[in-house]
Tab-separated table of C-alpha atoms in Angstrom:
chain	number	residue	atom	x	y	z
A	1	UNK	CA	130.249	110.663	131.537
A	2	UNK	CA	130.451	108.946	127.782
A	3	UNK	CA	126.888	109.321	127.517
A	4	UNK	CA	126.587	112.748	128.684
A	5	UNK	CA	125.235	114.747	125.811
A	6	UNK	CA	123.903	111.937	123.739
A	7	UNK	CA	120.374	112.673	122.403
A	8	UNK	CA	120.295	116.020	122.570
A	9	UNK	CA	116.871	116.001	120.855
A	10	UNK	CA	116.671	115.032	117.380
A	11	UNK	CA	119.808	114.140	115.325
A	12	UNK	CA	119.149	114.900	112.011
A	13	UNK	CA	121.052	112.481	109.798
A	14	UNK	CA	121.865	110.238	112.660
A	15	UNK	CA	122.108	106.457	112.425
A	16	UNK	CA	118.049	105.727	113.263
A	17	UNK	CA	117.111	109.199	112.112
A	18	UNK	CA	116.100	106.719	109.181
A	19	UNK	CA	114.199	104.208	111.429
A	20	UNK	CA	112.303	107.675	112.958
A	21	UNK	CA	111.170	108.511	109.680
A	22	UNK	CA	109.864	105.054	108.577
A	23	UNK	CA	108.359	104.448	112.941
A	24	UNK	CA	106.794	108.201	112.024
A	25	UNK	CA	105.070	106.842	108.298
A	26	UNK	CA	103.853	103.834	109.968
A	27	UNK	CA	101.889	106.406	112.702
A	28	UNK	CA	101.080	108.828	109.874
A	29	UNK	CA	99.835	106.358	107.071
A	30	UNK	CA	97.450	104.735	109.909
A	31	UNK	CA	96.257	107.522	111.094
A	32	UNK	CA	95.321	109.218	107.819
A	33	UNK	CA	95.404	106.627	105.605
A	34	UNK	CA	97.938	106.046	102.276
A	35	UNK	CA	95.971	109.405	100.326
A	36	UNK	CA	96.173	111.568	103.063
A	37	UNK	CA	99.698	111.286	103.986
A	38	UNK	CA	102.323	113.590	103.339
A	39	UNK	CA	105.859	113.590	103.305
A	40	UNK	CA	105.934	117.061	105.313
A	41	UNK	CA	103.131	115.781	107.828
A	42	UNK	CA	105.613	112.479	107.932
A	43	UNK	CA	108.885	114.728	108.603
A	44	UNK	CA	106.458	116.788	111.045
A	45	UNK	CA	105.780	113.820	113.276
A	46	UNK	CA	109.429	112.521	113.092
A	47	UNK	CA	110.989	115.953	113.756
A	48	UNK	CA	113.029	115.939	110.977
A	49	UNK	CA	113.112	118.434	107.955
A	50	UNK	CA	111.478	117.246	104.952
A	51	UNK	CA	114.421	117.295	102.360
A	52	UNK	CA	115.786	114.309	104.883
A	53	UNK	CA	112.674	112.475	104.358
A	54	UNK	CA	113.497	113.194	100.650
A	55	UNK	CA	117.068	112.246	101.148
A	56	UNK	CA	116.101	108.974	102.218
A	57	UNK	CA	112.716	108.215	100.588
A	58	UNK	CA	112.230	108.845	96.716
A	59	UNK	CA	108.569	108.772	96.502
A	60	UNK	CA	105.471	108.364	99.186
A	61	UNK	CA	105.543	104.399	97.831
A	62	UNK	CA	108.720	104.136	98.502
A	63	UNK	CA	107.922	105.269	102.422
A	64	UNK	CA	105.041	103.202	102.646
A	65	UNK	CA	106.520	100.193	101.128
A	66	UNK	CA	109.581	100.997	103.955
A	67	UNK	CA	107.352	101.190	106.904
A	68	UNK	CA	105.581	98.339	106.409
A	69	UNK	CA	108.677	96.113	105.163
A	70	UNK	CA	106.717	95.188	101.527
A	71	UNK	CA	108.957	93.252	99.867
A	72	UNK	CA	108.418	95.071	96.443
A	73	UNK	CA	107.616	98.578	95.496
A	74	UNK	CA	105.112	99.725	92.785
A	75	UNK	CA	108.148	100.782	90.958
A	76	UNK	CA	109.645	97.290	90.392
A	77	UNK	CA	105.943	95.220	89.804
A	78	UNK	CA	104.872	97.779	87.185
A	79	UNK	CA	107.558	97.389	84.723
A	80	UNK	CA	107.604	93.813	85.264
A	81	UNK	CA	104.495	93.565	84.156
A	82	UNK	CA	104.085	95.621	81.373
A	83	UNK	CA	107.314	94.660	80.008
A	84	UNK	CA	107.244	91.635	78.026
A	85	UNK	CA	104.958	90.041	75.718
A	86	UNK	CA	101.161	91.201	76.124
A	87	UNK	CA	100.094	87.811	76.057
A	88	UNK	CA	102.095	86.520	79.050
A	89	UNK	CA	101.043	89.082	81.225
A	90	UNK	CA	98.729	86.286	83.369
A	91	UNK	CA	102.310	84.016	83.467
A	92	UNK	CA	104.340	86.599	84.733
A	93	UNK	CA	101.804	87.806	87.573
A	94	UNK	CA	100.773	84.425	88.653
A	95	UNK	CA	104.907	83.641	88.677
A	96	UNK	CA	106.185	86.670	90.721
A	97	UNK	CA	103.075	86.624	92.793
A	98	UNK	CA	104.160	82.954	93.914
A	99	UNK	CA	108.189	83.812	94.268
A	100	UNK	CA	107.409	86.698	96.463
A	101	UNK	CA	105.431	84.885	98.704
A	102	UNK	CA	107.076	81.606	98.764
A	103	UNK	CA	110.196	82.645	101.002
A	104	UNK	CA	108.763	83.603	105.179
A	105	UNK	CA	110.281	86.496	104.870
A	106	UNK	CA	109.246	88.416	102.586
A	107	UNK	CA	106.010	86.794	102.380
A	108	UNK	CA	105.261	87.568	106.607
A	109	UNK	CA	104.937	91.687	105.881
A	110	UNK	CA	101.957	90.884	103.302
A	111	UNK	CA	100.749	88.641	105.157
A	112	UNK	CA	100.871	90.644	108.217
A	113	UNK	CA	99.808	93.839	106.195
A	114	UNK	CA	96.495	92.081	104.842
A	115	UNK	CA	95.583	90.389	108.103
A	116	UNK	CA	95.471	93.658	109.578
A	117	UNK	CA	93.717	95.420	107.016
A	118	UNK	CA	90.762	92.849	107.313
A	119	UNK	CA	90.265	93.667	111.273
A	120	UNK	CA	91.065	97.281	111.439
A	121	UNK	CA	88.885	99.690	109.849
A	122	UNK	CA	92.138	102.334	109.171
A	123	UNK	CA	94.227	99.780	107.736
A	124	UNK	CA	91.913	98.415	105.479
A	125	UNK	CA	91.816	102.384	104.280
A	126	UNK	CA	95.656	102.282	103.987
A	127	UNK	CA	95.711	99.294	101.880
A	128	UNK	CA	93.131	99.980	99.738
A	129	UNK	CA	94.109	103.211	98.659
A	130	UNK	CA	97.505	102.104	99.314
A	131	UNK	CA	96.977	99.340	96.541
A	132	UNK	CA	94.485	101.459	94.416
A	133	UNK	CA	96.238	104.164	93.529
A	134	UNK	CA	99.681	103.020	93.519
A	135	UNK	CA	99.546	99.568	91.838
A	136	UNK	CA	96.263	99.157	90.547
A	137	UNK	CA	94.886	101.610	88.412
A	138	UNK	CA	98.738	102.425	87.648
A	139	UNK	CA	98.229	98.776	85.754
A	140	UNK	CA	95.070	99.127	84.707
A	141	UNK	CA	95.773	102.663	82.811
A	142	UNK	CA	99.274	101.977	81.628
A	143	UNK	CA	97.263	98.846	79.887
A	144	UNK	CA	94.063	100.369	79.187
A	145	UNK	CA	92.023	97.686	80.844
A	146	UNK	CA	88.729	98.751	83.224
A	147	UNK	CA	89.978	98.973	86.990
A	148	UNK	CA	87.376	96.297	87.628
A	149	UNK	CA	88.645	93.843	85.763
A	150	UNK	CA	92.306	94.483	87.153
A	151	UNK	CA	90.542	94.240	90.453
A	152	UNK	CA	88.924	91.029	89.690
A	153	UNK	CA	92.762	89.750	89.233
A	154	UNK	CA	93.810	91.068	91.999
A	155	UNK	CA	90.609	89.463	94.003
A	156	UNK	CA	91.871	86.114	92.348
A	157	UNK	CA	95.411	86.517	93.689
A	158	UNK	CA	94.684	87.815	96.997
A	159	UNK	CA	92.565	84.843	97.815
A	160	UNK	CA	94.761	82.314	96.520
A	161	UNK	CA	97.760	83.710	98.986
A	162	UNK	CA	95.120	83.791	101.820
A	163	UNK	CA	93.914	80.193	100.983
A	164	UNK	CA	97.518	78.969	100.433
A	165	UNK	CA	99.472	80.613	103.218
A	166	UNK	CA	96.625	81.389	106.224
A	167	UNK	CA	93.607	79.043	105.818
A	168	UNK	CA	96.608	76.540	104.363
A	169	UNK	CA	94.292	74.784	101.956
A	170	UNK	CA	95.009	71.771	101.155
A	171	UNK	CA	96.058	70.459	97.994
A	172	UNK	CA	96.764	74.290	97.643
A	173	UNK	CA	98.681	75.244	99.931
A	174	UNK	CA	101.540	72.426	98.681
A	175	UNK	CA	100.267	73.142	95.064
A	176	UNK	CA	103.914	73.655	93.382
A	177	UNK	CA	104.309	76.939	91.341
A	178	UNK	CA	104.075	75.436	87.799
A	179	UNK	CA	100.814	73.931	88.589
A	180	UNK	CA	99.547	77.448	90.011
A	181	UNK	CA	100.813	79.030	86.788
A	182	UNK	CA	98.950	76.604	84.747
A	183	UNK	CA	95.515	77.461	86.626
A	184	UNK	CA	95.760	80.928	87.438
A	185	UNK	CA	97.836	82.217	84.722
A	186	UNK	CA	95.103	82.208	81.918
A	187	UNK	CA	92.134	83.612	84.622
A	188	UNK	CA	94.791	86.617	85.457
A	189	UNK	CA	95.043	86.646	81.607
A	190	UNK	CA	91.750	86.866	80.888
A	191	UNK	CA	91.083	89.379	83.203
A	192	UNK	CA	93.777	92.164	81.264
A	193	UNK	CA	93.297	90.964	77.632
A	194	UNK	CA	90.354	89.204	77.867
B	1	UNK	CA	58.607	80.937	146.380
B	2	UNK	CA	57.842	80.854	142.979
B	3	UNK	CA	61.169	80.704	141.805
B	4	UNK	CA	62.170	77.668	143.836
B	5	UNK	CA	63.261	74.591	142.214
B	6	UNK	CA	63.555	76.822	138.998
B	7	UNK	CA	67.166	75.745	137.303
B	8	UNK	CA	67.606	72.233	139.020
B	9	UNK	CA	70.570	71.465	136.939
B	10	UNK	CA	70.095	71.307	133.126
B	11	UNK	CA	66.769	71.691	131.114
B	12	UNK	CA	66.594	68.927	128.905
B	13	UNK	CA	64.283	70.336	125.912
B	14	UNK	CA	63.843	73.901	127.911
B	15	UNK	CA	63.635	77.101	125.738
B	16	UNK	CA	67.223	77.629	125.699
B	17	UNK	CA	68.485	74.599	125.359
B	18	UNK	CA	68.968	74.964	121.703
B	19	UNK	CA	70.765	78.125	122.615
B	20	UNK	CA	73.195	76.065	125.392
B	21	UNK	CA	73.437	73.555	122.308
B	22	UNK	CA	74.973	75.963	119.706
B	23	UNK	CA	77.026	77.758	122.834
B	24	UNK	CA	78.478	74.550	123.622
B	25	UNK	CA	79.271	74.348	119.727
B	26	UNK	CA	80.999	77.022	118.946
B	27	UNK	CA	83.479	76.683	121.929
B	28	UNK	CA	83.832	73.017	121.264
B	29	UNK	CA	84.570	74.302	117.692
B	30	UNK	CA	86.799	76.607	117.733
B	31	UNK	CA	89.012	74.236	120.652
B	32	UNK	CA	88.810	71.005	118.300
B	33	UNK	CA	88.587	72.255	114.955
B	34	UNK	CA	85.486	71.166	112.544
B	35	UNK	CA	86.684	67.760	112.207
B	36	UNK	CA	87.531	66.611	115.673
B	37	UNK	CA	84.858	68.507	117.067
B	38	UNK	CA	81.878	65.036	117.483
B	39	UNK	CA	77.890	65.566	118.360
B	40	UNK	CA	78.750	63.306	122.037
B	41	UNK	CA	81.859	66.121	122.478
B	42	UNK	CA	79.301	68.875	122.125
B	43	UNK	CA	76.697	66.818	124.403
B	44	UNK	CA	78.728	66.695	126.574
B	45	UNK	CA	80.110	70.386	126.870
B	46	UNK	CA	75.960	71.294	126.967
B	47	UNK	CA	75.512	69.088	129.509
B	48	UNK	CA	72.854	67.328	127.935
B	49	UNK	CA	71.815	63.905	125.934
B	50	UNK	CA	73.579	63.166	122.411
B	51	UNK	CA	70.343	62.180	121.419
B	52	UNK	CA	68.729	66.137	122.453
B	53	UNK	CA	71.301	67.106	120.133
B	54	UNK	CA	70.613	64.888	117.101
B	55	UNK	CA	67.082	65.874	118.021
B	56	UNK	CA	67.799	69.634	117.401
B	57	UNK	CA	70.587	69.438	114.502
B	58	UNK	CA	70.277	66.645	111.908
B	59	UNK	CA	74.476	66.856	111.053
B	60	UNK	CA	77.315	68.309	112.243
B	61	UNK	CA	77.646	70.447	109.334
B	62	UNK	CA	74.266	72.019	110.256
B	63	UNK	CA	75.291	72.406	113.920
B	64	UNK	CA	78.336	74.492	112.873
B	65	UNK	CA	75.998	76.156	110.436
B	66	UNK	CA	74.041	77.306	113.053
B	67	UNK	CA	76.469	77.827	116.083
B	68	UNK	CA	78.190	80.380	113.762
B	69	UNK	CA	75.096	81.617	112.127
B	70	UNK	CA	75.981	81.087	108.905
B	71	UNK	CA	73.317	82.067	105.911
B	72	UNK	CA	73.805	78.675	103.842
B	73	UNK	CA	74.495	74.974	105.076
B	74	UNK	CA	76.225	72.946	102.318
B	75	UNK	CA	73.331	70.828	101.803
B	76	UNK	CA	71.483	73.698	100.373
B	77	UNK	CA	74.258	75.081	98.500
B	78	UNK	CA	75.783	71.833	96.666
B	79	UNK	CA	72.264	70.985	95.192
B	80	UNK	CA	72.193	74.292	93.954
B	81	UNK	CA	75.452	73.642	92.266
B	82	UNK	CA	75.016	70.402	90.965
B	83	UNK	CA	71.575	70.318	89.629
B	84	UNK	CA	71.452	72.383	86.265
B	85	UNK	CA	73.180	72.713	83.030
B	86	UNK	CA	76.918	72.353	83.500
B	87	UNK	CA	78.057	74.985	81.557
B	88	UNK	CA	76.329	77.541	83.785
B	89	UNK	CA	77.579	76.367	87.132
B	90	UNK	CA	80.102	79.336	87.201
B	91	UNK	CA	77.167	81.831	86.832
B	92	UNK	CA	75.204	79.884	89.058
B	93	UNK	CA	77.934	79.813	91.922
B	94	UNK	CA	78.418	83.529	91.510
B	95	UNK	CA	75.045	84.689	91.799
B	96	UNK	CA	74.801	82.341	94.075
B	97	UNK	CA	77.754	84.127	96.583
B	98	UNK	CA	76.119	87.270	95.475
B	99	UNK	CA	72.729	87.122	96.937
B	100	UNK	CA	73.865	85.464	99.852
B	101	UNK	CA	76.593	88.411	100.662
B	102	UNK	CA	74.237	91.445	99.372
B	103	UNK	CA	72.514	91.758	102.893
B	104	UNK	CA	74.167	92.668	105.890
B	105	UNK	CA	72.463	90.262	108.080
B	106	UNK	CA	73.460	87.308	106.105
B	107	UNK	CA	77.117	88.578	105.284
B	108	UNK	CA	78.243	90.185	108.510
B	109	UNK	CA	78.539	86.420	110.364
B	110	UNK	CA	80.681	85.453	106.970
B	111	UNK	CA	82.632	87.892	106.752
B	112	UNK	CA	82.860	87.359	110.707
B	113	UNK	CA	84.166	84.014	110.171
B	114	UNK	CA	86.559	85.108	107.351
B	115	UNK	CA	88.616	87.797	109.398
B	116	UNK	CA	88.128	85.303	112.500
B	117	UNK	CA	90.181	82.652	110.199
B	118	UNK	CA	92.799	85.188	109.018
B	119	UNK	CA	94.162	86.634	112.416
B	120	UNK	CA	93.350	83.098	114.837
B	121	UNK	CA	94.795	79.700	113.969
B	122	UNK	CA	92.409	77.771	115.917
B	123	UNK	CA	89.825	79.455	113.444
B	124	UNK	CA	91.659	79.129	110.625
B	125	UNK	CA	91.670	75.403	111.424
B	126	UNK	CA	87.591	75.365	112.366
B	127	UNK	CA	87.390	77.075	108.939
B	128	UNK	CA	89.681	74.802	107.028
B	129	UNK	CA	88.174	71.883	108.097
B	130	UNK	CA	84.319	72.901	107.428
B	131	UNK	CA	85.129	74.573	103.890
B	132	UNK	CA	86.931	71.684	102.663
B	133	UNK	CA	85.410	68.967	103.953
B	134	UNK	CA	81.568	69.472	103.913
B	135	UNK	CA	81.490	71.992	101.438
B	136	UNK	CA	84.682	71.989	98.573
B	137	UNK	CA	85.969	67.995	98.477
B	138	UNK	CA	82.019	67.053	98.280
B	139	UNK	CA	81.630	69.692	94.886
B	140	UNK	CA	84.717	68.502	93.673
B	141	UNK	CA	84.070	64.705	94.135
B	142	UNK	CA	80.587	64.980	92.688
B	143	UNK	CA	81.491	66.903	89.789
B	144	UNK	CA	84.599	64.704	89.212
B	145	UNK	CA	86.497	67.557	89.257
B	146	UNK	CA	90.197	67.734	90.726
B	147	UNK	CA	90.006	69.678	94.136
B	148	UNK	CA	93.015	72.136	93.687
B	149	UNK	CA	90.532	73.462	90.594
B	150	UNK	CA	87.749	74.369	93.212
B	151	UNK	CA	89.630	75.630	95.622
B	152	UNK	CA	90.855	78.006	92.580
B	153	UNK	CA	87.576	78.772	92.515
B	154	UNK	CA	87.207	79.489	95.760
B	155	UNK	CA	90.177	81.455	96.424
B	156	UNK	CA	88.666	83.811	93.338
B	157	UNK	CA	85.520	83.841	95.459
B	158	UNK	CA	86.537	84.544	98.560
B	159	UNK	CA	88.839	87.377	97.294
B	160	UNK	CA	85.973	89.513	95.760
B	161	UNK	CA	83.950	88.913	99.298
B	162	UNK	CA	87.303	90.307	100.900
B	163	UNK	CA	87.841	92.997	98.439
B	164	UNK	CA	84.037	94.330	98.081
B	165	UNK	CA	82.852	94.240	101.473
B	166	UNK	CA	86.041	94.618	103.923
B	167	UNK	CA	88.586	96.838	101.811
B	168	UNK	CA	85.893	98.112	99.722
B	169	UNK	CA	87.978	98.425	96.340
B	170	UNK	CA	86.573	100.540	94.160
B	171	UNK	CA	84.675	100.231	91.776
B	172	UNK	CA	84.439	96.519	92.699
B	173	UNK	CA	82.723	97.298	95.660
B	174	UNK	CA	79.704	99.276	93.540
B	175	UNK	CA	79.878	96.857	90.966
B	176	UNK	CA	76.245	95.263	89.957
B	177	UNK	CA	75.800	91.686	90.206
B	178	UNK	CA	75.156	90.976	86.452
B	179	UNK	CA	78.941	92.768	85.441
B	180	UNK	CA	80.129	90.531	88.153
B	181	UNK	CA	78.740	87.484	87.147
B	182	UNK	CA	79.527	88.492	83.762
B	183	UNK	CA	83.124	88.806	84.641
B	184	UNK	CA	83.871	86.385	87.125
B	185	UNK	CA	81.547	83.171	85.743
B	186	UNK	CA	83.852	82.290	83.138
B	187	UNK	CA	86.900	81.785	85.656
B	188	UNK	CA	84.598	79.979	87.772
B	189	UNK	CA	83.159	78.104	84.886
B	190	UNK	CA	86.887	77.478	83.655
B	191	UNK	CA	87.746	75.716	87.178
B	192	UNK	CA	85.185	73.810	86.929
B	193	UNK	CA	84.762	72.481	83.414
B	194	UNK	CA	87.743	73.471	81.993
């Protein structure tokens, strides 16, 4: 009798209506890749209007970042680093880089996120434009530095948390963060002001 | 008729017994890693003589070569490292990597490898132990250089495979071999000699 009327289709506002959305922009951002996406195509496959996507999700970064349980948005690694000075741009990467994937937890989602993007033909579309447009050339524009050379940064970084926390490299993988700052730091450097 | 006494048990020196070599290889790879993985174990799994074996692959390092068809064996890429000026060993490496990855048929069973590595731990292990052992430790230890600076290296390396030829970043993916050796020689030079 108690559960007589529960579910009576979709329950807008309900407690998971949020975990709908965010199982819905996982589907959607696979399927069509990071670009492609839309926040009414989103609210179309969860079956919720779109001014509750809205309501819960700022931006389409925000949403992606949600679904697939990133442990930062574009919104807090941009300022971070283009605030500060110019010169300690490679420091500050190279630093947050290593403190975001130092702790299981937040590091897994990357992780998990990049494995699958180098076996499956969609994800690797949904990362890279994923990581293109929102992060990337973001940087590279805001600082007036040639995508390629942000990308040749980001190619630096990427393999050195593949090396350190998958293939588990060794002296690199137990490397300590001051010594990674000290050799990556001036590359990443390089790379933006060189 | 004819085919009587055909297959009597195993072939010593038949046409595929190179092939029932490498087969043996790769499982006994992949179950023991690089480093546990011996030339009698392999015999063994073939079913054949240690000594067919030695007869067929001069190392272990050019068994695995083979059994996972790689394009280079370390003892034709260190050379090619080591001899010539110093101070162009980052350009060298890079065009190096380059050429190698530029055709499909060489790449594809690297990059094969690589995404094996990043979603299988036995894998990762089989790769772990071959890249560091017959192919980063021996650069390092001939070049006197400490091996947390080539793995650097490497992890810049192996990120621009990743990022070129399975996300396909643009414009890193398009870029022409001279604007990436121009761009990435110096970090790799750096490592190295810095």
């Amino acid at each position: 009798m108690t559960n007589q009327r529960r579910r009576p289709g979709r329950r807008p506002g309900s407690a998971d209506t949020r975990g709908e959305i965010l199982a819905a922009a996982r589907k959607v951002f696979a399927e069509k890749g990071f670009d492609k996406a839309t926040v009414r195509g989103i609210a179309r496959e969860a079956g919720v209007d779109p001014a509750l996507v809205h309501h819960y999700f700022a931006t389409k970064e925000g949403m992606f970042v949600a679904a697939l349980r990133l442990p930062v948005t574009p919104e807090e690694v941009i300022p971070l680093l283009l605030e500060g000075p110019r010169e300690e741009i490679g420091t500050r990467l190279v630093r947050m880089l290593l403190r975001v994937t130092s702790e299981p937890e937040t590091r897994e989602p990357m992780v998990a996120l990049l494995r699958s993007a180098m076996t499956h033909e969609q994800s690797a579309t949904m990362f890279r434009e994923f990581i293109s447009n929102a992060l990337l050339y973001q940087v590279a524009d805001r600082l007036g530095v040639p995508h390629l050379r942000v990308e040749a940064a980001f190619a630096q970084m990427f393999g050195v948390i593949l090396a350190r926390y998958v293939l588990k490299l060794e002296p690199l993988a137990s490397a300590s963060h001051d010594e990674l700052v000290e050799l990556l730091g001036p590359t990443v450097q390089r790379y933006f002001c060189g």
